[in-house]
Short mmCIF file of C-alpha atoms and ligand atoms in Angstrom, two decimals:
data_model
loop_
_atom_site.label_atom_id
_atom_site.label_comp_id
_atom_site.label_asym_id
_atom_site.label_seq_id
_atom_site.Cartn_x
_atom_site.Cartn_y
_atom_site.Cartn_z
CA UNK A 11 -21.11 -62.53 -2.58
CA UNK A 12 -21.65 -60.04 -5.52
CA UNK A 13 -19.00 -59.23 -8.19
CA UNK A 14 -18.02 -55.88 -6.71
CA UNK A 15 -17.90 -57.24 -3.44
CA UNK A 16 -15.24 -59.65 -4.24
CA UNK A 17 -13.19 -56.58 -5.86
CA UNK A 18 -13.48 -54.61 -3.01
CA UNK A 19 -12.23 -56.97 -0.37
CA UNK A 20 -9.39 -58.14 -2.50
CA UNK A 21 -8.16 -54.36 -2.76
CA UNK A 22 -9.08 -53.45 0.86
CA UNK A 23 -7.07 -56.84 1.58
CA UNK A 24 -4.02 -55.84 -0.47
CA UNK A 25 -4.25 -52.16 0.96
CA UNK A 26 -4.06 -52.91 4.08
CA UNK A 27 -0.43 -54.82 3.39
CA UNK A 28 1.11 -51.68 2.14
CA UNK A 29 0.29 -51.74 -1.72
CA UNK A 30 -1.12 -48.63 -3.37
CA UNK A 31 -4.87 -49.00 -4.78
CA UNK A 32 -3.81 -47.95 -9.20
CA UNK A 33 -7.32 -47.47 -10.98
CA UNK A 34 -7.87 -49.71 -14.26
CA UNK A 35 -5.98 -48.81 -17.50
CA UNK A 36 -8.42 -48.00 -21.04
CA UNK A 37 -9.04 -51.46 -22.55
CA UNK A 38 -6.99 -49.25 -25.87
CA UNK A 39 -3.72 -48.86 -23.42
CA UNK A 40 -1.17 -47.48 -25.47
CA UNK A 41 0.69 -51.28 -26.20
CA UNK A 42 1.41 -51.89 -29.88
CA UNK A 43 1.69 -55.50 -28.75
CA UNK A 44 -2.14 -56.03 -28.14
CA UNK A 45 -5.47 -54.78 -29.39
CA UNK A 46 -6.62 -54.65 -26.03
CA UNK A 47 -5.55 -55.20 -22.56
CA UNK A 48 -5.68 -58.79 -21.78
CA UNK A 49 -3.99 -59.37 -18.76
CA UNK A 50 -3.57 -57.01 -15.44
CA UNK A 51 -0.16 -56.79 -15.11
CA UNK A 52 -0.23 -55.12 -18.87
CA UNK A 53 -0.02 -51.53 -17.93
CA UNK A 54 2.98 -52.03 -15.58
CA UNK A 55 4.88 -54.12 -17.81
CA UNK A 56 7.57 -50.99 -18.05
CA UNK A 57 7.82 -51.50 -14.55
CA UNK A 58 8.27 -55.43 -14.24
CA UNK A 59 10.51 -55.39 -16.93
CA UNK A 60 13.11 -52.75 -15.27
CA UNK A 61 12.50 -50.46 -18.20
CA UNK A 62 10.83 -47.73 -16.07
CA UNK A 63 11.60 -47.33 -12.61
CA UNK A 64 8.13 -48.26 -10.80
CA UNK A 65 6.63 -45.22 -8.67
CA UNK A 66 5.14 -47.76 -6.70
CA UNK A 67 7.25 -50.67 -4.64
CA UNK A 68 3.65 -52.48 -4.45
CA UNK A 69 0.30 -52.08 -6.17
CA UNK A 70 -3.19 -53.24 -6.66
CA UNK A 71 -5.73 -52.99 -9.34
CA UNK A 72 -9.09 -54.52 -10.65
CA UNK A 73 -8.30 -53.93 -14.19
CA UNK A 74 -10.40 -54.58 -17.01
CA UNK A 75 -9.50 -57.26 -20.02
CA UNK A 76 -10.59 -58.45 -23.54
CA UNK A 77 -9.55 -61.45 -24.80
CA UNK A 78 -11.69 -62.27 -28.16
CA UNK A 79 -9.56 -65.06 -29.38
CA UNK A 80 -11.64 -67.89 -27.31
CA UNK A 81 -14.93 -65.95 -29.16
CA UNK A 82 -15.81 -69.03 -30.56
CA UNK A 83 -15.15 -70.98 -26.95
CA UNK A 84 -18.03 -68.29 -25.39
CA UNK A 85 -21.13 -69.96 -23.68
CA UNK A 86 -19.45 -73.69 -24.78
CA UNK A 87 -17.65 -73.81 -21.38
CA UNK A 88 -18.41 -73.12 -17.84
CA UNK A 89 -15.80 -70.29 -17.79
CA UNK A 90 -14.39 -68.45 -21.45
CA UNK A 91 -15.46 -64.87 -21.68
CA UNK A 92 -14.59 -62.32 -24.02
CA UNK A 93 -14.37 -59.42 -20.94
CA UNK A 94 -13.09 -59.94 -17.75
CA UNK A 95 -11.67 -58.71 -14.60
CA UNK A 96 -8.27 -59.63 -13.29
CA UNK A 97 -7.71 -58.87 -9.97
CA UNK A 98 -3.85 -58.16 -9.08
CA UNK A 99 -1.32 -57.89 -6.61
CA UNK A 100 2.20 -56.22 -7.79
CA UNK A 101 5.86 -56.22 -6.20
CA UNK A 102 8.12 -54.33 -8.02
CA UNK A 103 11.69 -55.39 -6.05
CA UNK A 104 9.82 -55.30 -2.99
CA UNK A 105 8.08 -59.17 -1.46
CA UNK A 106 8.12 -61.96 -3.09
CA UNK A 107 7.28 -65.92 -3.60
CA UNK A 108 6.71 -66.43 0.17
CA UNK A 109 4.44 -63.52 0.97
CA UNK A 110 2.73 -64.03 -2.35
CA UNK A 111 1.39 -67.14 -1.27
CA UNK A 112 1.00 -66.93 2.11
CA UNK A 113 -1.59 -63.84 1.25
CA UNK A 114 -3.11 -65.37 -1.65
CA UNK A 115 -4.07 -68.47 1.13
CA UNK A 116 -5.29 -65.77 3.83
CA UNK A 117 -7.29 -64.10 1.43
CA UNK A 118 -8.69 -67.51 -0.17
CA UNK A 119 -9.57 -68.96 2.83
CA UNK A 120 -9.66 -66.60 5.43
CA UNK A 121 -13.37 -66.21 6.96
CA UNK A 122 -15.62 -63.62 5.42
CA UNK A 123 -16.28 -62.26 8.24
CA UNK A 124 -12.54 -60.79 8.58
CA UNK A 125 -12.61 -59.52 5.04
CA UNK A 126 -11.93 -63.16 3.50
CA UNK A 127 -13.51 -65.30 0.29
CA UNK A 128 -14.13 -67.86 3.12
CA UNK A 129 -13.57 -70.83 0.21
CA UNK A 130 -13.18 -74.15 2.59
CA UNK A 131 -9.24 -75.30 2.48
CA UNK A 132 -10.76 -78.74 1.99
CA UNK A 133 -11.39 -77.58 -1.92
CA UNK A 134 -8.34 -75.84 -2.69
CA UNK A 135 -5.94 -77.38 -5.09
CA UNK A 136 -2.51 -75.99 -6.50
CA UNK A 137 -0.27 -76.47 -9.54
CA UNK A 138 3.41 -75.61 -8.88
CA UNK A 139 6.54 -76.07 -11.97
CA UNK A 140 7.24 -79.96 -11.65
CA UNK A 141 10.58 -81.47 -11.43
CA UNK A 142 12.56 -82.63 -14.79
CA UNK A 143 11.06 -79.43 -16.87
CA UNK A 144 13.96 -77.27 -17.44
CA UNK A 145 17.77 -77.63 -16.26
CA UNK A 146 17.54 -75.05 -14.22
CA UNK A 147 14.72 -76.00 -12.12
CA UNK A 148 16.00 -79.42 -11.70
CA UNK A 149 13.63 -80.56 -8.77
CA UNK A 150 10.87 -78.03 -9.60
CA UNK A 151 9.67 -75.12 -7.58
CA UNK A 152 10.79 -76.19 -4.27
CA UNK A 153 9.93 -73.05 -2.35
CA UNK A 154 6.66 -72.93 -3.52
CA UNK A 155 5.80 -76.19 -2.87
CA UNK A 156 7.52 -75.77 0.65
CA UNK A 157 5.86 -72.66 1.35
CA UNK A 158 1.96 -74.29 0.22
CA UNK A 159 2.55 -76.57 2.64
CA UNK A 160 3.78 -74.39 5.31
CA UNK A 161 0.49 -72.89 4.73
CA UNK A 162 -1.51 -76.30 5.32
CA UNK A 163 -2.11 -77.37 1.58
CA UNK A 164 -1.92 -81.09 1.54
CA UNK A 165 0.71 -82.45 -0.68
CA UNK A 166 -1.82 -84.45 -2.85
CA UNK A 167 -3.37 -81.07 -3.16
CA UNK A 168 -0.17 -79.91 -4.54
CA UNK A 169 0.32 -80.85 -8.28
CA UNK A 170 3.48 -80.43 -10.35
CA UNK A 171 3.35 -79.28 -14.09
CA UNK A 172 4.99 -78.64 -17.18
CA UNK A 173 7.15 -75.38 -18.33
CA UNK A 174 3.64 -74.87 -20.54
CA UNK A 175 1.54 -74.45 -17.53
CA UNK A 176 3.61 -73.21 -14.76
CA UNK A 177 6.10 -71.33 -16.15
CA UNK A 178 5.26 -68.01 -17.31
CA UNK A 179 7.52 -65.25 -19.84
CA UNK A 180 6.25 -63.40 -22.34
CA UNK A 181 7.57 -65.11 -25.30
CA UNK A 182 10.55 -62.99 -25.87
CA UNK A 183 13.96 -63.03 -24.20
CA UNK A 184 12.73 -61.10 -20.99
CA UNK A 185 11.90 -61.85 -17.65
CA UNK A 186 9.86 -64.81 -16.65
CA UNK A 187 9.61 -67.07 -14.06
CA UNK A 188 7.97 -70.18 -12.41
CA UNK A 189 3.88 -69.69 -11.54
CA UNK A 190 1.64 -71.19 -8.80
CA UNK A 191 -2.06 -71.52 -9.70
CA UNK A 192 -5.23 -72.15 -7.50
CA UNK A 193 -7.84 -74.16 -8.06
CA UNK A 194 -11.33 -74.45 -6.79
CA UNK A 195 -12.61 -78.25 -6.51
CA UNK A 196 -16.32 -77.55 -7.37
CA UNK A 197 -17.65 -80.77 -7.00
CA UNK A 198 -17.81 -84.40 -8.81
CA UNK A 199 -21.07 -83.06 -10.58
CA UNK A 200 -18.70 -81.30 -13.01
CA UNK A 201 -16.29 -83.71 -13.77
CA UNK A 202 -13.90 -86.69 -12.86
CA UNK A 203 -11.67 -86.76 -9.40
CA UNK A 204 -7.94 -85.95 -10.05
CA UNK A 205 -6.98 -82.24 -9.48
CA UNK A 206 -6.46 -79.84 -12.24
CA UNK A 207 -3.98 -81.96 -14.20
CA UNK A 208 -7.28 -84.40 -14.66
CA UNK A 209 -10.04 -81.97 -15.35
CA UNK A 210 -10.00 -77.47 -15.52
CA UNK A 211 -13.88 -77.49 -15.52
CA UNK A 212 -14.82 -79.18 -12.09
CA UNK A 213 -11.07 -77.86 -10.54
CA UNK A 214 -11.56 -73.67 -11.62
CA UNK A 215 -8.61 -72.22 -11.80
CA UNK A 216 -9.26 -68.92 -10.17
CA UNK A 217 -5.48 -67.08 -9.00
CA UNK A 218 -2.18 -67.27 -10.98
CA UNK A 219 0.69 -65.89 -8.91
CA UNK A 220 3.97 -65.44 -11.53
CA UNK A 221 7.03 -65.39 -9.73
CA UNK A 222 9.04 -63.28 -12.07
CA UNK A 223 12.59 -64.17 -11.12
CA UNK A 224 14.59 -64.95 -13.92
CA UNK A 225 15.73 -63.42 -17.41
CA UNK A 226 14.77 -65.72 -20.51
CA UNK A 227 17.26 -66.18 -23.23
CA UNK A 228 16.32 -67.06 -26.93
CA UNK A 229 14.09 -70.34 -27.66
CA UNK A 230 10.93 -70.89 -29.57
CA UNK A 231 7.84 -71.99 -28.30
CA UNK A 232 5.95 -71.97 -24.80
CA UNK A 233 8.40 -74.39 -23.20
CA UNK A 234 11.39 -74.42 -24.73
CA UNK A 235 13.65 -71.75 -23.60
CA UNK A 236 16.92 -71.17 -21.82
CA UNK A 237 17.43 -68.99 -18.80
CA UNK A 238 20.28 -66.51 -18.58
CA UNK A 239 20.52 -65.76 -15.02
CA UNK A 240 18.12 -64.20 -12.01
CA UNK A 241 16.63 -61.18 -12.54
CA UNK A 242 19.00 -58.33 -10.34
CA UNK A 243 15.07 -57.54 -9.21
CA UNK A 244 12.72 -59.98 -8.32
CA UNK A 245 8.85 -59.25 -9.01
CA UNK A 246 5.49 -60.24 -8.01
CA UNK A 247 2.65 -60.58 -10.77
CA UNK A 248 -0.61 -61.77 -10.10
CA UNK A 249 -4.08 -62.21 -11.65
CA UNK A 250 -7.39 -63.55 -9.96
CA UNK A 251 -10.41 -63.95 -12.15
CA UNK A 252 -13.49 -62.21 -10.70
CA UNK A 253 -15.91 -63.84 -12.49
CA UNK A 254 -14.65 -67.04 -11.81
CA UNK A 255 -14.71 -66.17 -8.32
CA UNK A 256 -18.27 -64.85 -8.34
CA UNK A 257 -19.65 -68.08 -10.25
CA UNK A 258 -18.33 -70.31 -7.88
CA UNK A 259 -19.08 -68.24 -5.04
CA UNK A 260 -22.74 -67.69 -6.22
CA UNK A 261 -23.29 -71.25 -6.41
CA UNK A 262 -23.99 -70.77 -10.05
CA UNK A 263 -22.12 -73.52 -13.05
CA UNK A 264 -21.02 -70.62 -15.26
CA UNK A 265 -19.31 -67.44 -15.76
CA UNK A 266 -22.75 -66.42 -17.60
CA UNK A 267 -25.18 -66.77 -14.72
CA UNK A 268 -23.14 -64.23 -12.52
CA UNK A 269 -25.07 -60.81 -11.00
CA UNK A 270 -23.30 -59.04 -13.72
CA UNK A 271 -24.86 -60.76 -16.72
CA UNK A 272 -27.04 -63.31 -15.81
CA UNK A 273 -30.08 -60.08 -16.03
CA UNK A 274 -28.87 -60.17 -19.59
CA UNK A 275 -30.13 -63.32 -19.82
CA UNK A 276 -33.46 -62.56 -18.02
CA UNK A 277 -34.25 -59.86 -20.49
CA UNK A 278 -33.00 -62.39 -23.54
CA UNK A 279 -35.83 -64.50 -22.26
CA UNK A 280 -38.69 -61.85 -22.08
CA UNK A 281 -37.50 -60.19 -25.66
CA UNK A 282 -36.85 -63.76 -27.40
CA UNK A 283 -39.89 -65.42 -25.51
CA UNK A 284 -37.28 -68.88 -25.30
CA UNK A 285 -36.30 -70.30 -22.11
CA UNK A 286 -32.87 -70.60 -20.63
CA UNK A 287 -31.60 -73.73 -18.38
CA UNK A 288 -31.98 -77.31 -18.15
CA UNK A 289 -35.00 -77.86 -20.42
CA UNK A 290 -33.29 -75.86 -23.52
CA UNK A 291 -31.43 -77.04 -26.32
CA UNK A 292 -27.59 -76.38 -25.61
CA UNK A 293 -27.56 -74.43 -28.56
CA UNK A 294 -29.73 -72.03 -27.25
CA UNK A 295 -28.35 -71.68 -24.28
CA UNK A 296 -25.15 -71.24 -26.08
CA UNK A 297 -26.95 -68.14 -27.94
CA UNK A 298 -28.00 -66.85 -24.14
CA UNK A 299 -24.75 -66.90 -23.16
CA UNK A 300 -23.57 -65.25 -26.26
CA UNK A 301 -25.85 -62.30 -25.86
CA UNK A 302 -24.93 -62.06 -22.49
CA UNK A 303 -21.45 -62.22 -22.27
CA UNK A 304 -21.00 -59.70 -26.06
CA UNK A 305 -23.58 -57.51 -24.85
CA UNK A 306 -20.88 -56.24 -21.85
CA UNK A 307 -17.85 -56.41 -23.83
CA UNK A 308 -19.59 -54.46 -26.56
CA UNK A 309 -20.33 -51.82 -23.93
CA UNK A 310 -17.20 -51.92 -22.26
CA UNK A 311 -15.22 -51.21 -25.74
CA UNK A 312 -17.78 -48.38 -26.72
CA UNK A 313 -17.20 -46.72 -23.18
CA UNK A 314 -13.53 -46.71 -24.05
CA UNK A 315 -13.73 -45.14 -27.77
CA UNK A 316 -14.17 -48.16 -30.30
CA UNK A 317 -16.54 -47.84 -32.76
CA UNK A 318 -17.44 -50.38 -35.35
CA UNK A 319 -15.45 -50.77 -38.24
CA UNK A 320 -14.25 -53.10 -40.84
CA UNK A 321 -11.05 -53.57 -39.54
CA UNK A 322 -8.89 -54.09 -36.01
CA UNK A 323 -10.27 -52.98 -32.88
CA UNK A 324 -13.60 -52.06 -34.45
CA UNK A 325 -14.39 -55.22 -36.54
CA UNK A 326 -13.77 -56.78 -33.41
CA UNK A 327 -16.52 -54.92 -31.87
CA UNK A 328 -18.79 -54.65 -34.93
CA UNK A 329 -18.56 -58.75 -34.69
CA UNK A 330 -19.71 -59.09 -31.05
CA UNK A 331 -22.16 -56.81 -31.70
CA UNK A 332 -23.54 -58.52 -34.62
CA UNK A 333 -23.01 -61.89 -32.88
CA UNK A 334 -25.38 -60.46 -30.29
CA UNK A 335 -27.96 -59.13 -33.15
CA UNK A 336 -28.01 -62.68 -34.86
CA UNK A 337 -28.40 -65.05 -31.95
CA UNK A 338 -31.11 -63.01 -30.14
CA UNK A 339 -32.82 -63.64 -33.29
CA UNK A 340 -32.09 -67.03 -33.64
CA UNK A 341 -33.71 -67.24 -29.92
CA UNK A 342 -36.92 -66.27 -31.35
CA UNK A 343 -36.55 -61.85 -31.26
CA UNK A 344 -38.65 -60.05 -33.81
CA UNK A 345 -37.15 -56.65 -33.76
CA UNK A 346 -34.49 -54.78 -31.94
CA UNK A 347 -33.11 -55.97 -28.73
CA UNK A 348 -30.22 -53.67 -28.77
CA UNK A 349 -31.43 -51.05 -26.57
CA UNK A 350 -32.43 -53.45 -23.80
CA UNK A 351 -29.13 -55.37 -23.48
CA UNK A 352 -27.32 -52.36 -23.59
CA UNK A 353 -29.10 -50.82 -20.66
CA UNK A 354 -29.52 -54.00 -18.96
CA UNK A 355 -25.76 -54.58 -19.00
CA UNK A 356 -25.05 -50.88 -17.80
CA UNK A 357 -27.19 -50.95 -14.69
CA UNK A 358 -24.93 -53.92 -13.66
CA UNK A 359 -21.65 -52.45 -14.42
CA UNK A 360 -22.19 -48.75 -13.65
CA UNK A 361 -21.45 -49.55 -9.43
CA UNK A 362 -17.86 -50.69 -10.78
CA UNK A 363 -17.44 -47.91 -13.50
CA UNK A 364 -19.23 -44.75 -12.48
CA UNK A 365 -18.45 -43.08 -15.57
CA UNK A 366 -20.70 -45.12 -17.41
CA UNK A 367 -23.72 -43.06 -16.43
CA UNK A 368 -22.00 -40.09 -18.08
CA UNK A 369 -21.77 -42.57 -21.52
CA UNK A 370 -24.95 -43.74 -21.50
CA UNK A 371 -26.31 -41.54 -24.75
CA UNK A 372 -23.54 -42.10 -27.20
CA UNK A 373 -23.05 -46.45 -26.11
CA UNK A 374 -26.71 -46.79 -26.66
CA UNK A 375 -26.44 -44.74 -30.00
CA UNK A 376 -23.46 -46.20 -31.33
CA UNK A 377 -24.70 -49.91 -30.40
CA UNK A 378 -28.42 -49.46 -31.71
CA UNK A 379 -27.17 -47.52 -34.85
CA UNK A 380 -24.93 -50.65 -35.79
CA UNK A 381 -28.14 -52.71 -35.13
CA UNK A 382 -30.50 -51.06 -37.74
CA UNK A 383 -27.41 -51.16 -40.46
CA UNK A 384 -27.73 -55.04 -39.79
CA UNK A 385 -31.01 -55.56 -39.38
CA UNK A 386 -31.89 -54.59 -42.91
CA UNK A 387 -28.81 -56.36 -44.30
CA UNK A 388 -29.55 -59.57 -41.99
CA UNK A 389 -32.67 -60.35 -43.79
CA UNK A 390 -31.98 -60.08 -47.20
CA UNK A 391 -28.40 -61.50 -46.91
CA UNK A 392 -29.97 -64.59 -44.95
CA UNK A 393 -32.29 -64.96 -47.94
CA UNK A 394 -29.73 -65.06 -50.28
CA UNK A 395 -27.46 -67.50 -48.05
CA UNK A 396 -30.50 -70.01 -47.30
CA UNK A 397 -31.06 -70.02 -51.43
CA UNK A 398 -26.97 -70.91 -51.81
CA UNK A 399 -27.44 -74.01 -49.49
CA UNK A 400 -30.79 -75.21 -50.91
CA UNK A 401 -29.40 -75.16 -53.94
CA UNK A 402 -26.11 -77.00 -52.87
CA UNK A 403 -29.02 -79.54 -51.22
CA UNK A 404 -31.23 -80.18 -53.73
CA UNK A 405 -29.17 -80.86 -56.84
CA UNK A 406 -26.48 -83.94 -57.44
CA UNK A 407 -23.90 -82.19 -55.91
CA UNK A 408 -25.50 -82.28 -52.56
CA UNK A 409 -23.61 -85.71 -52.15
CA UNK A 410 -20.16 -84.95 -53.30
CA UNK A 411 -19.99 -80.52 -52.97
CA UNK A 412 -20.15 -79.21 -49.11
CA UNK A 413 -19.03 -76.10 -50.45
CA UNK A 414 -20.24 -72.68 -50.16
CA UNK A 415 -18.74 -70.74 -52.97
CA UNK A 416 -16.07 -68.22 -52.70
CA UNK A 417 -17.87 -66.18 -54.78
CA UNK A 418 -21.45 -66.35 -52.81
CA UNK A 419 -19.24 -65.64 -49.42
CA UNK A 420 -17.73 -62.69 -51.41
CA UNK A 421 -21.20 -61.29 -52.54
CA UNK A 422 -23.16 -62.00 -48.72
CA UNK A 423 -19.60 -59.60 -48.02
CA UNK A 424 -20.03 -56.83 -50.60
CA UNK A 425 -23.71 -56.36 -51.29
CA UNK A 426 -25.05 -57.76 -47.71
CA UNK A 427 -22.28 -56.49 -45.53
CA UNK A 428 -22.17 -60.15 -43.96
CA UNK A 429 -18.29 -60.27 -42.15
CA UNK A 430 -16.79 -63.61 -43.71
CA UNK A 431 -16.83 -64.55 -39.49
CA UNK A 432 -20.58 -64.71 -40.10
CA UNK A 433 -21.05 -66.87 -43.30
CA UNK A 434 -18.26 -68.94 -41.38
CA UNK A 435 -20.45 -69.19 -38.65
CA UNK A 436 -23.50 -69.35 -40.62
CA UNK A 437 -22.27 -72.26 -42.92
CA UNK A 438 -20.52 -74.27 -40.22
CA UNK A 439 -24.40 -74.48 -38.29
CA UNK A 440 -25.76 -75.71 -42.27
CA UNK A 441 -22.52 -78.43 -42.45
CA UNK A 442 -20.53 -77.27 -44.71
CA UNK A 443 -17.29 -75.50 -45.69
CA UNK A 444 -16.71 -71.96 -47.11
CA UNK A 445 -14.29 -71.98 -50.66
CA UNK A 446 -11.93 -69.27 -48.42
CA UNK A 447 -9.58 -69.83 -51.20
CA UNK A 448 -12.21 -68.23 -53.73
CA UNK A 449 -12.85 -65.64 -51.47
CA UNK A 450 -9.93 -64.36 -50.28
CA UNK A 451 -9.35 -64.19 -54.37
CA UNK A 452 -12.24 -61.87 -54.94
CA UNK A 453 -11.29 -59.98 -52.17
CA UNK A 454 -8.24 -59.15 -53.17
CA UNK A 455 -9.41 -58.66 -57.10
CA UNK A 456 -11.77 -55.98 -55.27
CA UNK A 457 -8.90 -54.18 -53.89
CA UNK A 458 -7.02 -54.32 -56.94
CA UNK A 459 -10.12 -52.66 -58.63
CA UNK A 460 -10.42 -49.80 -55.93
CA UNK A 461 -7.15 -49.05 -56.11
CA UNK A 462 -6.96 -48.66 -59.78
CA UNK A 463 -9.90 -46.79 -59.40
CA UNK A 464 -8.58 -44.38 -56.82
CA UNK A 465 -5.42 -43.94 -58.70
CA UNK A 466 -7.39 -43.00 -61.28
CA UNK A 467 -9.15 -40.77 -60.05
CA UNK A 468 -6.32 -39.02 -58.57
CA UNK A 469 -5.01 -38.58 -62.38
CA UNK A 470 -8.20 -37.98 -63.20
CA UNK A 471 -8.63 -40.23 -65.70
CA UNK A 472 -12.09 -41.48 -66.10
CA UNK A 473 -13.16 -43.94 -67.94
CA UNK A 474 -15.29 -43.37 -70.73
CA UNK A 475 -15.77 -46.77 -72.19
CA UNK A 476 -19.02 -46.60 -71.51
CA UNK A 477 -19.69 -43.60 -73.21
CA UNK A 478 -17.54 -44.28 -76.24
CA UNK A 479 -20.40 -47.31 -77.17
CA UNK A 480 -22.86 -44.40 -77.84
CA UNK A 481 -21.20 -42.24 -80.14
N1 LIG B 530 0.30 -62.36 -16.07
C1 LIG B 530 -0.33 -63.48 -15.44
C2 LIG B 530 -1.56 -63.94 -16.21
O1 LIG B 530 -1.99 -63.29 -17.14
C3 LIG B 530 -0.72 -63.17 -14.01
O2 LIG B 530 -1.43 -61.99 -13.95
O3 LIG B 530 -2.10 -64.97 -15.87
#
């Protein structure tokens, strides 16, 4: 079943049960919390947290996410990827714990041919709050555990968990409440037998339904909280990953393989002349997945304003972007390969966001215009970083100095325009460390300097040392 398909039966599912279809939120929502949206319940937050009446008693949305914090986690495991799409259902004081589940289980397992996913029951697994986690859920969630198996989940299908994992607030006195997740057993080939509480790569976790139902008092920490009292309104917050969904239901092992990236990967090969699968190195296939999964995100954050920058929302995207530049030519690419992601990556997302096609000009020129900057700088700042580590080889320190100097991280920054993510990156793959200390110190000697220098210019006091040695 392809990506979109998935989207459009879970909202043609949800529709039909009264909620009202709400588009997908800019990935730069207006939430000085977060760089981006990361989660689909973020743009009616207002609403779930009874600061905003909601207009809406139940919604739906297929809203779009970025989560760059796992960047390093991309094309490692079967399932971290910087963009994503969270399917959701929404109550706002309307249904709660016992519809939420017993919809989430029609829709999971209810044939295809009546608008289901059509998973097999068989392979379904679900996490529920345990007993002995917090005082006030003494023997657990007993009505969601009750109501899974009402719905026929065995109970050794039915696994109880920590405050950590099934208990979800925002980690501020607010609301919160117990969660439910569901799991997809995808087979011994991925891992060991046990359930999710054994192994998250073989059991996916695909659906996370947060029964918001309480307001949490002060406490530090992801499980170690009090609760005030019950919310006066009880809520319904859930998220299903698409792309999970779509890898599992392709019958492909990762995120990265899906119809929405895996042509990424195609043109990788053709442009890079490696291969991707079983026969590579898992580095390279690491560097596949890279390009695939950066090359959407990139064009997803360009469609929704960010350019690159040295700073926030647009280093983040000048680093994916360069991440994308870098290991497409560490796969073997001559010249630019920009351009061909790019459009590669919009024919597959432009059924899901029509107003791509209108974009298409500027993302191309803003991505392939970021390219040529690093392309000349890639060269002659790889040069220089390849001569720093030959030199740290070949002499007597070699044995005791796995250290590349603040000061050589400071100049690949300044006069090569490497970010310090990349010498991190590029100095991890050579064994060794990076003096950050030393770095961070020229750094901040450099910002002294321009700011004396812009002060002084504003008093307009130039310096004429230099001239003063002439005369
Ligand atoms: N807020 C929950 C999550 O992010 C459910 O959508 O998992």
């Amino acid at each position: 079943m392809r990506t979109a398909e998935i989207g459009q039966r879970f909202l043609t599912f949800f529709e039909e049960r009264g909620h009202d279809v709400v588009p997908s939120a800019s990935l730069l929502y207006n939430d000085p919390t977060l760089l981006f949206v990361n989660a689909g319940m973020v743009p009616f937050k207002n609403y779930l947290m009874g600061v905003e009446p909601a207009p809406w008693q139940r919604a739906t949305s297929i809203q779009k996410c970025v989560r760059t914090l796992d960047i390093d986690e991309v094309g490692r495991t079967t399932r971290h990827g910087t963009f994503f799409q969270m399917l959701g259902n929404f109550s706002f004081g309307d249904y709660f714990k016992t519809d939420a589940i017993e919809w989430a289980w029609e829709l999971v397992t209810g044939p295809t041919s009546e608008g289901g996913l059509g998973f097999d029951p068989a392979k379904i697994w679900v996490t529920v709050l345990g007993p002995g986690f917090h005082p006030d859920y003494p023997d657990g969630d007993v009505e969601a555990r009750r109501t899974w198996l009402k719905v026929g989940v065995p109970a050794e299908h039915i696994q109880g968990r920590s405050l950590a994992d099934n208990y979800w607030h925002m980690g501020v006195p607010g609301p919160g409440g117990p969660c439910s997740e569901i799991y997809v057993d995808r087979g011994p080939q991925f891992g060991p037998d046990g359930g999710p509480e054994a192994d998250e790569d073989r059991y996916m976790e695909i659906w996370n339904l947060v029964f918001m139902q309480n307001e949490r008092g002060e406490g530090i920490g992801k499980g170690n909280f009090e609760i005030v009292g019950e919310l006066p309104k009880k809520n319904i917050d859930t998220g299903l990953g698409i792309e999970r969904v779509a890898c599992i239901l392709q019958g492909v092992d990762n995120v990265y393989e899906t119809d929405l990236l895996r042509p990424v990967i195609d043109v990788a090969e053709e442009l890079t002349g490696a291969t991707y699968g079983d026969k590579a190195s898992q580095e390279d296939n690491i560097r596949f997945r890279v390009v695939a999964d950066h090359s959407r995100t990139g064009m997803m954050l360009i469609l929704d304003g960010v350019t690159p920058g040295n700073e926030g929302r647009g280093y983040i995207l000048r680093r994916l972007l360069r991440r994308i530049i870098r290991s497409a030519k560490l796969l073997g690419a001559k010249g630019a390969t920009m351009e061909r992601f790019m459009n590669t990556v919009m024919d597959t997302m432009t059924p899901s966001y029509p107003e791509i096609a209108d974009n298409r000009e500027r993302i191309l020129r803003v991505a392939i215009n970021e390219e040529k900057a690093f392309l000349k700088t890639l060269e002659s700042g790889t040069k220089l970083f390849d001569e720093a580590v030959d030199d740290l080889r070949s002499t007597h320190r070699a044995k005791t100095q796995k250290v590349l100097s603040g000061d050589k991280a400071f100049e690949l920054h300044d006069t090569y325009g490497f970010p310090i993510d990349l010498t991190l990156e590029m100095a991890q793959e050579a064994g060794l460390d990076v003096d950050m200390e030393g770095f961070n110190a020229a750094m901040g000697e450099q910002r002294r300097r321009a700011k004396a220098d812009n002060q002084a210019k504003k008093h307009g006091h130039t310096d004429l040392s230099l001239y003063r040695d002439w005369v």
